Short mmCIF file of C-alpha atoms in Angstrom, two decimals:
data_model
loop_
_atom_site.label_atom_id
_atom_site.label_comp_id
_atom_site.label_asym_id
_atom_site.label_seq_id
_atom_site.Cartn_x
_atom_site.Cartn_y
_atom_site.Cartn_z
CA MET A 1 -0.03 0.03 0.05
CA ALA A 2 1.25 3.60 -0.85
CA LYS A 3 3.30 5.36 2.01
CA ILE A 4 2.67 8.98 1.21
CA TYR A 5 3.86 11.44 3.89
CA PRO A 6 3.79 15.14 4.90
CA PHE A 7 6.91 16.91 4.99
CA LYS A 8 8.50 20.34 5.99
CA ALA A 9 8.89 22.16 2.86
CA VAL A 10 11.30 24.88 1.97
CA ARG A 11 9.45 27.48 0.01
CA PRO A 12 9.51 30.96 -0.97
CA THR A 13 7.91 33.77 1.02
CA ARG A 14 4.45 34.71 -0.28
CA ASP A 15 5.42 38.01 -1.65
CA LYS A 16 8.25 36.44 -3.82
CA VAL A 17 6.85 33.22 -5.00
CA SER A 18 5.82 34.46 -8.36
CA LEU A 19 9.39 35.80 -8.87
CA VAL A 20 10.99 32.67 -7.61
CA ALA A 21 8.90 29.97 -9.58
CA SER A 22 10.59 28.89 -12.84
CA ARG A 23 9.85 26.46 -15.65
CA SER A 24 12.28 23.42 -15.82
CA TYR A 25 15.74 24.52 -16.68
CA GLN A 26 15.77 22.63 -20.02
CA SER A 27 12.65 24.41 -21.30
CA TYR A 28 14.41 27.79 -21.74
CA THR A 29 16.59 28.92 -24.45
CA ALA A 30 19.93 30.33 -23.38
CA ASP A 31 18.69 33.85 -24.28
CA GLU A 32 15.51 33.36 -22.30
CA ARG A 33 17.32 32.31 -19.22
CA ASP A 34 19.80 35.26 -19.45
CA SER A 35 16.94 37.61 -19.87
CA ARG A 36 15.09 36.34 -16.76
CA MET A 37 18.41 36.35 -14.61
CA VAL A 38 19.19 39.82 -15.72
CA TYR A 39 15.94 41.30 -14.75
CA ASN A 40 14.87 38.88 -11.78
CA PRO A 41 17.33 38.35 -8.89
CA TYR A 42 14.82 36.01 -7.28
CA SER A 43 14.41 33.57 -10.03
CA PHE A 44 15.18 30.02 -9.08
CA LEU A 45 17.15 29.94 -12.26
CA HIS A 46 19.93 31.70 -10.29
CA ILE A 47 20.17 28.49 -8.21
CA VAL A 48 20.25 25.88 -10.96
CA ASN A 49 22.60 28.02 -13.22
CA PRO A 50 25.02 29.26 -10.51
CA GLY A 51 27.76 30.07 -13.04
CA TYR A 52 25.81 33.10 -14.07
CA LYS A 53 26.96 34.93 -10.94
CA TYR A 54 30.57 34.66 -12.03
CA GLN A 55 29.76 35.15 -15.88
CA LYS A 56 30.98 31.68 -16.49
CA ASP A 57 29.28 29.66 -19.16
CA THR A 58 31.24 26.50 -18.72
CA ILE A 59 32.04 24.98 -15.21
CA GLY A 60 32.88 21.52 -14.08
CA LYS A 61 30.27 19.27 -12.98
CA ASN A 62 31.54 18.96 -9.26
CA GLU A 63 32.07 22.75 -9.19
CA ARG A 64 28.53 23.38 -10.42
CA TYR A 65 26.89 21.28 -7.89
CA LYS A 66 28.78 23.05 -5.14
CA LEU A 67 27.64 26.36 -6.44
CA VAL A 68 24.05 25.31 -6.71
CA ARG A 69 24.24 24.31 -3.02
CA ASN A 70 25.70 27.69 -2.26
CA ARG A 71 23.16 29.70 -4.13
CA TYR A 72 20.47 27.65 -2.41
CA LEU A 73 21.88 28.44 1.01
CA GLU A 74 21.98 32.20 0.17
CA PHE A 75 18.35 32.15 -0.79
CA LYS A 76 17.72 30.69 2.68
CA GLU A 77 20.04 33.09 4.50
CA ASP A 78 18.31 35.95 2.80
CA GLU A 79 15.00 34.73 3.80
CA ILE A 80 13.67 34.39 0.23
CA PHE A 81 13.18 30.83 1.39
CA ILE A 82 11.48 29.75 4.56
CA GLN A 83 10.96 26.32 5.95
CA ASP A 84 7.66 25.06 7.67
CA GLN A 85 8.28 24.08 11.14
CA THR A 86 5.82 21.04 11.10
CA PRO A 87 5.28 18.44 8.46
CA CYS A 88 2.52 19.33 6.00
CA TYR A 89 0.81 18.26 2.88
CA TYR A 90 0.43 20.76 0.03
CA VAL A 91 -2.57 21.08 -2.04
CA TYR A 92 -1.44 22.52 -5.43
CA LYS A 93 -3.93 23.69 -8.04
CA ILE A 94 -3.25 24.94 -11.56
CA VAL A 95 -5.77 26.53 -13.89
CA ASN A 96 -4.38 26.94 -17.36
CA ARG A 97 -5.18 29.32 -20.20
CA GLU A 98 -7.57 26.76 -21.57
CA LEU A 99 -9.41 26.80 -18.26
CA GLU A 100 -8.38 23.16 -17.49
CA THR A 101 -7.95 22.65 -13.80
CA PHE A 102 -5.46 20.33 -12.05
CA CYS A 103 -5.66 19.80 -8.28
CA GLY A 104 -3.34 17.36 -6.29
CA ILE A 105 -1.22 16.98 -3.39
CA VAL A 106 2.60 17.59 -3.05
CA ALA A 107 3.97 15.02 -0.61
CA ALA A 108 6.88 12.67 0.11
CA ALA A 109 6.66 9.34 -1.64
CA SER A 110 8.63 6.29 -0.69
CA THR A 111 11.73 4.91 -2.44
CA GLU A 112 10.79 1.52 -0.99
CA ASP A 113 7.34 1.67 -2.81
CA TYR A 114 9.39 2.56 -5.92
CA GLU A 115 11.59 -0.41 -5.49
CA ASN A 116 8.74 -2.90 -4.62
CA ASP A 117 6.75 -1.79 -7.59
CA CYS A 118 3.98 -0.15 -5.59
CA ILE A 119 4.96 2.84 -7.68
CA LYS A 120 4.87 1.68 -11.20
CA LYS A 121 6.85 2.86 -14.18
CA HIS A 122 5.99 2.89 -17.96
CA GLU A 123 9.16 4.29 -19.38
CA ASP A 124 12.77 3.16 -19.44
CA THR A 125 15.41 5.22 -17.90
CA LEU A 126 19.11 5.67 -18.89
CA LYS A 127 21.52 4.62 -16.40
CA ASP A 128 23.87 7.64 -17.09
CA ARG A 129 21.07 10.13 -16.37
CA GLU A 130 20.10 8.19 -13.31
CA THR A 131 23.51 8.24 -11.99
CA THR A 132 24.12 11.96 -12.89
CA PHE A 133 21.19 13.12 -11.21
CA LYS A 134 21.81 11.02 -8.29
CA GLU A 135 25.20 12.62 -7.75
CA TYR A 136 23.57 16.10 -8.27
CA LEU A 137 20.97 15.37 -5.48
CA LYS A 138 23.65 13.93 -3.13
CA ALA A 139 25.67 17.24 -3.65
CA VAL A 140 23.01 19.75 -3.33
CA GLY A 141 20.80 18.08 -0.57
CA PHE A 142 17.47 18.94 -2.03
CA ASN A 143 14.85 18.38 -4.73
CA ALA A 144 12.88 21.33 -6.13
CA GLU A 145 10.91 19.53 -8.98
CA PRO A 146 8.31 16.89 -7.86
CA VAL A 147 7.74 13.69 -9.64
CA LEU A 148 4.13 13.54 -11.20
CA LEU A 149 2.27 10.46 -9.71
CA THR A 150 -1.26 9.52 -10.48
CA TYR A 151 -3.80 7.58 -8.43
CA PRO A 152 -7.23 6.07 -9.09
CA ASP A 153 -9.90 8.76 -8.18
CA ASN A 154 -10.59 8.65 -4.52
CA ASP A 155 -13.75 10.20 -2.97
CA GLU A 156 -12.09 10.82 0.51
CA ILE A 157 -9.20 12.44 -0.78
CA ALA A 158 -11.44 14.58 -3.12
CA ASN A 159 -13.55 15.58 -0.21
CA ILE A 160 -10.47 16.71 1.75
CA LEU A 161 -9.24 18.78 -1.31
CA HIS A 162 -12.70 20.32 -1.61
CA LEU A 163 -12.51 21.36 1.99
CA VAL A 164 -9.02 22.68 1.78
CA ILE A 165 -9.38 24.90 -1.31
CA LYS A 166 -12.24 26.80 0.34
CA GLU A 167 -9.66 28.53 2.52
CA ARG A 168 -7.52 31.36 1.35
CA ALA A 169 -4.53 30.01 -0.49
CA GLU A 170 -1.08 30.50 0.77
CA TYR A 171 -0.02 31.30 -2.76
CA GLU A 172 -1.95 32.64 -5.85
CA PHE A 173 -0.10 33.84 -8.88
CA THR A 174 -0.35 33.90 -12.60
CA THR A 175 2.45 33.22 -14.95
CA THR A 176 3.26 34.87 -18.26
CA TYR A 177 1.96 31.75 -19.88
CA ARG A 178 -1.45 32.64 -18.24
CA ASP A 179 -1.61 29.69 -15.88
CA THR A 180 -2.76 30.47 -12.44
CA HIS A 181 -1.11 28.61 -9.70
CA TYR A 182 -2.51 27.95 -6.02
CA LEU A 183 -1.10 26.50 -2.97
CA TRP A 184 -2.53 25.60 0.39
CA LYS A 185 -0.73 24.18 3.34
CA VAL A 186 -2.46 21.32 4.92
CA GLU A 187 -1.56 21.27 8.67
CA ASN A 188 -4.83 20.29 10.28
CA PRO A 189 -4.09 16.94 12.01
CA GLU A 190 -7.36 15.31 11.08
CA HIS A 191 -6.82 16.25 7.38
CA ILE A 192 -3.31 14.95 7.48
CA LYS A 193 -4.36 11.69 9.02
CA LYS A 194 -7.17 11.19 6.41
CA ILE A 195 -4.87 11.88 3.60
CA GLN A 196 -2.31 9.53 4.65
CA SER A 197 -4.73 6.76 5.55
CA SER A 198 -6.55 7.13 2.13
CA PHE A 199 -3.29 6.73 0.26
CA ALA A 200 -2.65 3.60 2.46
CA THR A 201 -5.65 1.97 1.02
CA ILE A 202 -4.29 2.51 -2.65
CA LYS A 203 -2.50 -0.44 -3.96
CA THR A 204 -0.63 1.12 -6.90
CA LEU A 205 0.45 4.69 -7.96
CA TYR A 206 1.79 5.37 -11.44
CA ILE A 207 4.60 7.50 -12.53
CA ALA A 208 3.11 9.93 -15.07
CA ASP A 209 6.24 12.14 -15.51
CA GLY A 210 9.56 12.05 -13.83
CA HIS A 211 10.93 8.55 -14.37
CA HIS A 212 14.64 9.51 -14.13
CA ARG A 213 14.04 11.74 -11.05
CA SER A 214 12.44 8.96 -9.14
CA ALA A 215 14.98 6.52 -10.29
CA SER A 216 17.66 8.73 -9.17
CA SER A 217 16.20 9.26 -5.86
CA HIS A 218 15.88 5.59 -5.33
CA LEU A 219 19.52 5.18 -6.26
CA LEU A 220 20.45 7.90 -3.85
CA SER A 221 18.59 6.27 -0.90
CA LYS A 222 20.44 3.06 -1.51
CA ASP A 223 23.78 4.72 -1.67
CA LEU A 224 23.09 6.70 1.57
CA GLU A 225 21.80 3.61 3.34
CA SER A 226 24.83 1.71 2.66
CA ASN A 227 26.89 4.58 4.34
CA ASN A 228 24.58 4.81 7.35
CA PRO A 229 25.16 1.95 9.92
CA LYS A 230 22.25 3.33 11.97
CA HIS A 231 19.86 3.19 8.95
CA LYS A 232 16.10 2.90 10.07
CA GLY A 233 14.13 3.36 6.83
CA THR A 234 12.53 6.57 8.31
CA GLU A 235 15.38 8.89 7.15
CA SER A 236 14.36 11.74 4.75
CA TYR A 237 16.64 10.34 1.98
CA ASN A 238 14.14 7.31 1.84
CA PHE A 239 11.46 9.45 0.23
CA PHE A 240 11.30 11.87 -2.65
CA MET A 241 8.90 14.79 -3.41
CA SER A 242 5.90 14.14 -5.46
CA TYR A 243 2.77 15.70 -6.95
CA LEU A 244 -0.06 13.31 -6.64
CA ILE A 245 -3.08 13.87 -8.85
CA PRO A 246 -6.20 11.78 -9.58
CA GLU A 247 -6.20 9.86 -12.96
CA SER A 248 -9.18 12.05 -14.13
CA ASP A 249 -7.05 15.24 -13.91
CA LEU A 250 -4.23 13.76 -16.00
CA ARG A 251 -3.93 15.15 -19.53
CA ILE A 252 -1.88 13.13 -22.07
CA TYR A 253 -0.83 14.42 -25.43
CA GLU A 254 1.12 12.70 -28.13
CA PHE A 255 4.60 13.27 -29.26
CA ASN A 256 4.76 13.64 -33.14
CA ARG A 257 7.86 12.16 -35.03
CA LEU A 258 10.05 14.22 -37.36
CA ILE A 259 12.55 12.16 -39.50
CA LYS A 260 15.54 13.84 -41.25
CA ASP A 261 15.81 11.56 -44.27
CA LEU A 262 14.02 8.62 -45.99
CA ASN A 263 17.01 6.18 -45.50
CA ASN A 264 18.30 6.46 -49.03
CA LEU A 265 14.57 5.75 -50.51
CA THR A 266 12.90 7.63 -53.08
CA LYS A 267 9.47 9.02 -52.26
CA GLU A 268 7.83 6.37 -54.41
CA GLU A 269 9.96 3.43 -52.89
CA PHE A 270 9.07 4.65 -49.34
CA LEU A 271 5.31 4.80 -49.99
CA ILE A 272 5.35 1.38 -51.51
CA GLN A 273 7.07 -0.14 -48.47
CA LEU A 274 4.47 1.75 -46.29
CA ASP A 275 1.65 0.13 -48.31
CA GLU A 276 2.48 -3.22 -46.81
CA TRP A 277 1.42 -2.11 -43.36
CA PHE A 278 -1.14 0.70 -43.96
CA ARG A 279 -3.96 1.84 -46.05
CA ILE A 280 -2.77 5.10 -47.52
CA GLU A 281 -4.83 8.03 -48.78
CA ASN A 282 -3.26 11.09 -50.21
CA ARG A 283 -4.94 14.11 -48.68
CA GLY A 284 -3.17 16.70 -50.62
CA ILE A 285 -2.97 20.12 -48.89
CA GLU A 286 -5.88 19.20 -46.64
CA VAL A 287 -4.47 19.18 -43.03
CA TYR A 288 -5.07 15.73 -41.51
CA LYS A 289 -4.78 14.65 -37.84
CA PRO A 290 -5.66 11.23 -36.66
CA SER A 291 -8.86 10.83 -34.67
CA LYS A 292 -8.55 7.46 -33.30
CA PRO A 293 -5.81 4.69 -32.36
CA THR A 294 -3.91 2.90 -35.16
CA HIS A 295 -4.45 5.96 -37.44
CA PHE A 296 -1.60 8.12 -38.22
CA SER A 297 -0.90 11.41 -40.32
CA MET A 298 1.98 11.76 -42.48
CA TYR A 299 3.28 14.89 -44.08
CA LEU A 300 5.73 14.29 -46.96
CA ASP A 301 6.90 16.43 -50.03
CA GLY A 302 4.24 19.16 -49.35
CA GLU A 303 1.20 16.70 -48.89
CA PHE A 304 -0.62 15.26 -46.17
CA TYR A 305 -1.41 11.49 -46.00
CA SER A 306 -3.74 9.30 -43.80
CA LEU A 307 -2.27 6.01 -42.75
CA HIS A 308 -4.69 3.40 -41.47
CA LEU A 309 -3.00 0.31 -39.93
CA ARG A 310 -3.83 -3.00 -41.62
CA LYS A 311 -4.87 -4.82 -38.51
CA THR A 312 -4.93 -8.19 -40.35
CA ILE A 313 -1.24 -8.00 -40.70
CA TYR A 314 -0.18 -6.46 -37.39
CA GLN A 315 -0.46 -8.63 -34.37
CA PHE A 316 -1.33 -7.33 -30.96
CA SER A 317 0.57 -9.59 -28.44
CA ASN A 318 0.48 -7.29 -25.36
CA ALA A 319 -0.54 -3.78 -24.13
CA LEU A 320 2.73 -2.24 -25.56
CA GLU A 321 1.95 -3.63 -29.05
CA GLU A 322 -1.38 -1.67 -28.99
CA LEU A 323 0.55 1.60 -28.52
CA ASP A 324 0.70 3.76 -31.56
CA ALA A 325 4.30 4.98 -30.89
CA GLN A 326 5.26 1.22 -30.79
CA ILE A 327 3.18 0.45 -33.98
CA LEU A 328 5.04 3.29 -35.84
CA TYR A 329 8.41 1.98 -34.61
CA ARG A 330 7.78 -1.63 -35.56
CA THR A 331 6.18 -0.92 -39.01
CA VAL A 332 7.99 2.17 -40.19
CA LEU A 333 10.85 3.59 -38.03
CA ALA A 334 12.96 0.53 -37.63
CA PRO A 335 12.18 -1.71 -40.77
CA ILE A 336 11.76 1.04 -43.44
CA LEU A 337 13.76 4.12 -42.00
CA GLY A 338 16.36 2.16 -40.32
CA ILE A 339 15.99 3.97 -36.87
CA LYS A 340 16.77 1.00 -34.50
CA ASP A 341 17.65 2.71 -31.26
CA LEU A 342 15.29 5.60 -30.60
CA ARG A 343 17.45 6.78 -27.56
CA THR A 344 20.64 7.33 -29.55
CA CYS A 345 19.38 8.10 -33.17
CA THR A 346 20.19 11.69 -34.27
CA ARG A 347 17.92 11.40 -37.30
CA ILE A 348 14.53 11.68 -35.33
CA GLU A 349 13.14 14.50 -33.29
CA TYR A 350 9.97 15.01 -31.55
CA SER A 351 7.23 17.54 -31.39
CA HIS A 352 4.66 17.25 -28.63
CA GLY A 353 1.00 17.43 -29.38
CA LYS A 354 0.45 20.82 -27.94
CA ASN A 355 2.15 22.24 -31.08
CA ASP A 356 -0.42 21.88 -33.73
CA THR A 357 -0.01 19.90 -36.97
CA ILE A 358 1.26 23.05 -38.84
CA HIS A 359 4.25 23.05 -36.60
CA VAL A 360 5.27 19.58 -38.15
CA LYS A 361 4.41 20.76 -41.68
CA SER A 362 6.53 23.95 -41.32
CA LYS A 363 9.55 21.86 -40.18
CA VAL A 364 9.37 19.68 -43.28
CA ASP A 365 8.68 22.58 -45.59
CA LYS A 366 11.71 24.25 -44.49
CA GLY A 367 13.87 21.32 -45.36
CA GLU A 368 14.87 20.49 -41.80
CA PHE A 369 13.11 17.14 -42.08
CA ALA A 370 11.97 14.78 -44.93
CA VAL A 371 8.87 13.50 -43.33
CA GLY A 372 6.60 14.06 -40.25
CA PHE A 373 4.20 11.66 -38.61
CA GLY A 374 1.22 12.64 -36.28
CA LEU A 375 -0.08 10.09 -33.68
CA PHE A 376 -3.13 9.64 -31.67
CA PRO A 377 -2.41 10.33 -27.84
CA ALA A 378 -2.14 7.36 -25.54
CA THR A 379 -4.58 7.03 -22.65
CA VAL A 380 -4.26 6.68 -19.01
CA ASP A 381 -5.55 3.00 -19.34
CA GLN A 382 -2.86 2.13 -21.95
CA MET A 383 -0.13 3.77 -19.60
CA LYS A 384 -1.40 1.65 -16.73
CA LYS A 385 -1.75 -1.57 -18.54
CA ILE A 386 1.84 -1.27 -20.08
CA ALA A 387 3.10 -0.62 -16.51
CA ASP A 388 1.07 -3.49 -14.91
CA GLN A 389 2.54 -5.83 -17.65
CA GLY A 390 6.11 -4.75 -16.65
CA LEU A 391 6.71 -3.23 -20.14
CA LYS A 392 8.19 0.21 -21.17
CA MET A 393 7.06 2.67 -23.80
CA PRO A 394 9.34 3.90 -26.37
CA PRO A 395 10.84 7.36 -25.69
CA LYS A 396 8.64 10.31 -25.99
CA SER A 397 5.44 8.39 -26.10
CA THR A 398 3.50 10.82 -23.92
CA TYR A 399 3.59 14.48 -23.25
CA ILE A 400 1.83 14.78 -19.82
CA GLU A 401 0.27 17.89 -18.11
CA PRO A 402 0.21 19.45 -15.58
CA LYS A 403 3.75 20.85 -15.76
CA LEU A 404 4.70 22.29 -12.34
CA ARG A 405 7.03 25.13 -11.55
CA SER A 406 10.26 24.57 -9.98
CA GLY A 407 11.17 26.24 -6.59
CA ILE A 408 7.70 26.49 -5.08
CA THR A 409 8.06 23.55 -2.74
CA ILE A 410 11.49 22.10 -2.14
CA TYR A 411 12.26 18.77 -0.33
CA GLU A 412 15.50 18.63 1.77
CA PHE A 413 16.93 15.28 2.71
CA ASP A 414 19.77 14.26 5.11
CA LYS A 415 23.12 13.40 3.35
#
C-alpha cells in the first residue's frame, strides 16, 4: 500500500513566490534564461544556473553542484526561502489558459514503494542520467521539482481537497503563460491523518512524469543507506517529493515524430513499403490529424497522407504492441527508415502534441526534415496496462500535463 507522508517544505515567502517560480531549466533557451536572470534576482534559475553570478558559461560538474548548493543556501540566508516548522501536505492547483484545472497533493513518496513496484513505471530510464542526477541530488541536498504520480480517483481524498481549497490560498499567482497557480498548506492533524490513511488503501501509484527523477532518488537512498550503519528506513533520503493527482485530472498528449531523411529511399519506394502495413490516402494540402488509435498522419513532400493500420497484418500480443508509438516504430521507423535505437539516433526528433500539426508541416517545408508523422495520444488506461505488464513505452510516447514550476516547494533530505 502507498506510503505518502507530509514533510517540512522549504518554499518562497508569499510576496516573492511568483518571482522565484520557474519552468524546468531545459525548457528555456539560453537567451530566455539570461533575460530572466538579468531582470529577476529572485528567479530559481539563479540557483540551478549558478555560474551566471561569475559570468562563467562552462564549469565542471562537481564545481557546479557546489555552487548550486551555495546559491540555495544564500536564498535561505536572505529569507527568500523559509521552511515550515511542522510536516504538512500541500494542495497545489493549476488553472491553465484553456481553463483546465489540475488539483493534487505535494507530498513525500517512498523509494521503497518504487523498489517494490507499488509505484509503477511505464518508461525506460538511462543509467547515465540516473547516476548523474543521483550525484547532483547528493551534492545539493534538495529536490525542487516533484515527480508527477497519479492514483485512481478517490472520494475521500477529493472531499479533503474540496474542504482545503475553500480557505484562502497560501500562494496565488499567474505566470506569463497565463496559468494561475494556487497552493494551500494542509496542517490540520485530522486532514493529514485522512490523507495518509486514504493513500494507504491505494495499492498502486503510477509515474506519469519524472521517471529519471524517481529512479535517481531510489539510487540515492540505496547509496546513503549503505553509508549509514544506523539506517532505520525513516530517514528523509528514503523519500522523494511528488505531486499526486487523480487519474481524471491527467492530460496526455502525443509526441509527433520528425525524420531527417528517408533512409536512401525515393518517395515512391518509401510509399510502396508503407503500403504493406497501412491503407494510404493522399489528402493533398488538406490538414489531416488522426482521430483514433492505429490511425496516423504523415506529411511528405508538401502533402498530407492518412495511414490506417492493416490490422489483419499487425499482431497485438500485449499492451505495448497496441500503443501507436510502438506500432510506428515496428512498422516504419525500424524496418523502413532504419531507426533502431530511438534513444541514440540523431535522425529523429519529436514535437509534442500541444504544438499543432502545422508545426510539423513547417519543419518539413523548411527542409529540416524529410517526413513528419502525427500520432493519436495514448490514454491513462494504456499507460497503466503497460506498467502493469512490466513493459516500457518507447521514448517520447507521452507529453503529460500538468507541468509544475520549480522552486515552489523544496524537499530537503539528510546526506
